[in-house]
Short mmCIF file of C-alpha atoms in Angstrom, two decimals:
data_model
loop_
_atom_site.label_atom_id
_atom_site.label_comp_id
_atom_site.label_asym_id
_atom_site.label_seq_id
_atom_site.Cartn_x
_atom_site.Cartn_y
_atom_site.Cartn_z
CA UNK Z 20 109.65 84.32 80.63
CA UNK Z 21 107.73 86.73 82.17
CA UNK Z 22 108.54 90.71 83.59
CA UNK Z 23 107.23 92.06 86.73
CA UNK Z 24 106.60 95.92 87.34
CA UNK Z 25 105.85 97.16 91.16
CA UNK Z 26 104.19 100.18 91.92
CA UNK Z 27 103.89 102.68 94.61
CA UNK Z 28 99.65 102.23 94.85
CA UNK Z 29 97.18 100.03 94.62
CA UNK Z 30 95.82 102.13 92.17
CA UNK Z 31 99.15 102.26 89.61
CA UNK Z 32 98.84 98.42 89.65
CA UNK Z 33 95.26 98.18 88.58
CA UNK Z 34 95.59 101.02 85.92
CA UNK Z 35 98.49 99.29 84.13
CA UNK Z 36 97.04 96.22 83.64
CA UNK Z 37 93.63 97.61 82.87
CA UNK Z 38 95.44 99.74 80.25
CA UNK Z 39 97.67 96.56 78.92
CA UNK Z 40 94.80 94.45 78.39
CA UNK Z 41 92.90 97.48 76.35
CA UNK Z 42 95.98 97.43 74.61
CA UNK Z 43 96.16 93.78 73.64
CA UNK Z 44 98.57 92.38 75.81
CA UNK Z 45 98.64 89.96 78.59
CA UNK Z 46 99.29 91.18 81.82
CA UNK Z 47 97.73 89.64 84.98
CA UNK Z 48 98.11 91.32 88.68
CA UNK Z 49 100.26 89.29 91.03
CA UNK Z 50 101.83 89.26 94.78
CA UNK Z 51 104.98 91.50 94.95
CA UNK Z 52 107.52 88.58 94.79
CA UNK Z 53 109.34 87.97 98.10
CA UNK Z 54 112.79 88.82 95.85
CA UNK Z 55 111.48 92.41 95.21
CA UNK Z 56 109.84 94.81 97.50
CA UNK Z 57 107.04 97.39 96.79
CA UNK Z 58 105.11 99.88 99.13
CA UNK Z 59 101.38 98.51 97.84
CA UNK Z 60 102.28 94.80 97.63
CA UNK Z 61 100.89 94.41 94.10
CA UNK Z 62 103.05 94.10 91.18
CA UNK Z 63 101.60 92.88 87.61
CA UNK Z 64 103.60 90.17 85.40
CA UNK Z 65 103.80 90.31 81.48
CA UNK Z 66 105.61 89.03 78.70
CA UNK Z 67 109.26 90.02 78.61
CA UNK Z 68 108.86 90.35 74.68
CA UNK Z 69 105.96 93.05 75.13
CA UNK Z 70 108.27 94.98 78.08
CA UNK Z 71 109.06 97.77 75.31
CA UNK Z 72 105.79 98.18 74.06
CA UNK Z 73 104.41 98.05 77.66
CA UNK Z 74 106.91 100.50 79.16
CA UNK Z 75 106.09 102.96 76.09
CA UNK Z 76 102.48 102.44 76.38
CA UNK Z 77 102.49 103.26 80.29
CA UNK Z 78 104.13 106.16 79.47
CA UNK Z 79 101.84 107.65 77.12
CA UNK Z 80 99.30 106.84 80.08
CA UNK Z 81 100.83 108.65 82.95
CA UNK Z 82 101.14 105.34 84.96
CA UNK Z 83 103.48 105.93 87.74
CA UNK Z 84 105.34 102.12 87.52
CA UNK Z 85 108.23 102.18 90.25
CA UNK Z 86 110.47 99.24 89.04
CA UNK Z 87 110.54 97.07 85.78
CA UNK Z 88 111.94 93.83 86.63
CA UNK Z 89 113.52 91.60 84.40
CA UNK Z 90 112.63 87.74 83.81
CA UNK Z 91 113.82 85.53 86.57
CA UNK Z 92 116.69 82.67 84.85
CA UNK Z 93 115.56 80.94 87.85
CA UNK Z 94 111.27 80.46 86.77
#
């Protein structure tokens, strides 16, 4: 199952999964999913075993991520 994180900016979105694939991980920009609302309308899905690693490694990066969302039961 996969996460989602939304950001504020186009920007945000393109950094983090710039930075995740640099890092190793998969992470592919997506559509904001109708369920979850964002101000840039990008969000970028990954792995929901990688979230920790991913949420640490945005950290160390400065990237501004406005919501982790957890894996939808429902996908």
């Amino acid at each position: 199952m996969d996460c989602i994180a939304t950001f504020d900016t186009t920007h945000m979105a393109i950094l983090f999964e710039k930075t995740c694939r640099n890092a190793g991980f998969s992470c592919k920009i997506v559509p904001v999913p109708r369920s979850i609302s964002a101000s840039c309308g990008l969000a970028c899905r990954f792995r929901a075993e990688d979230e920790a690693m991913i949420r640490q490694l945005a950290m160390e990066h400065s990237i501004e991520v406005l919501e982790y969302h957890p894996p939808d039961p429902g996908n």
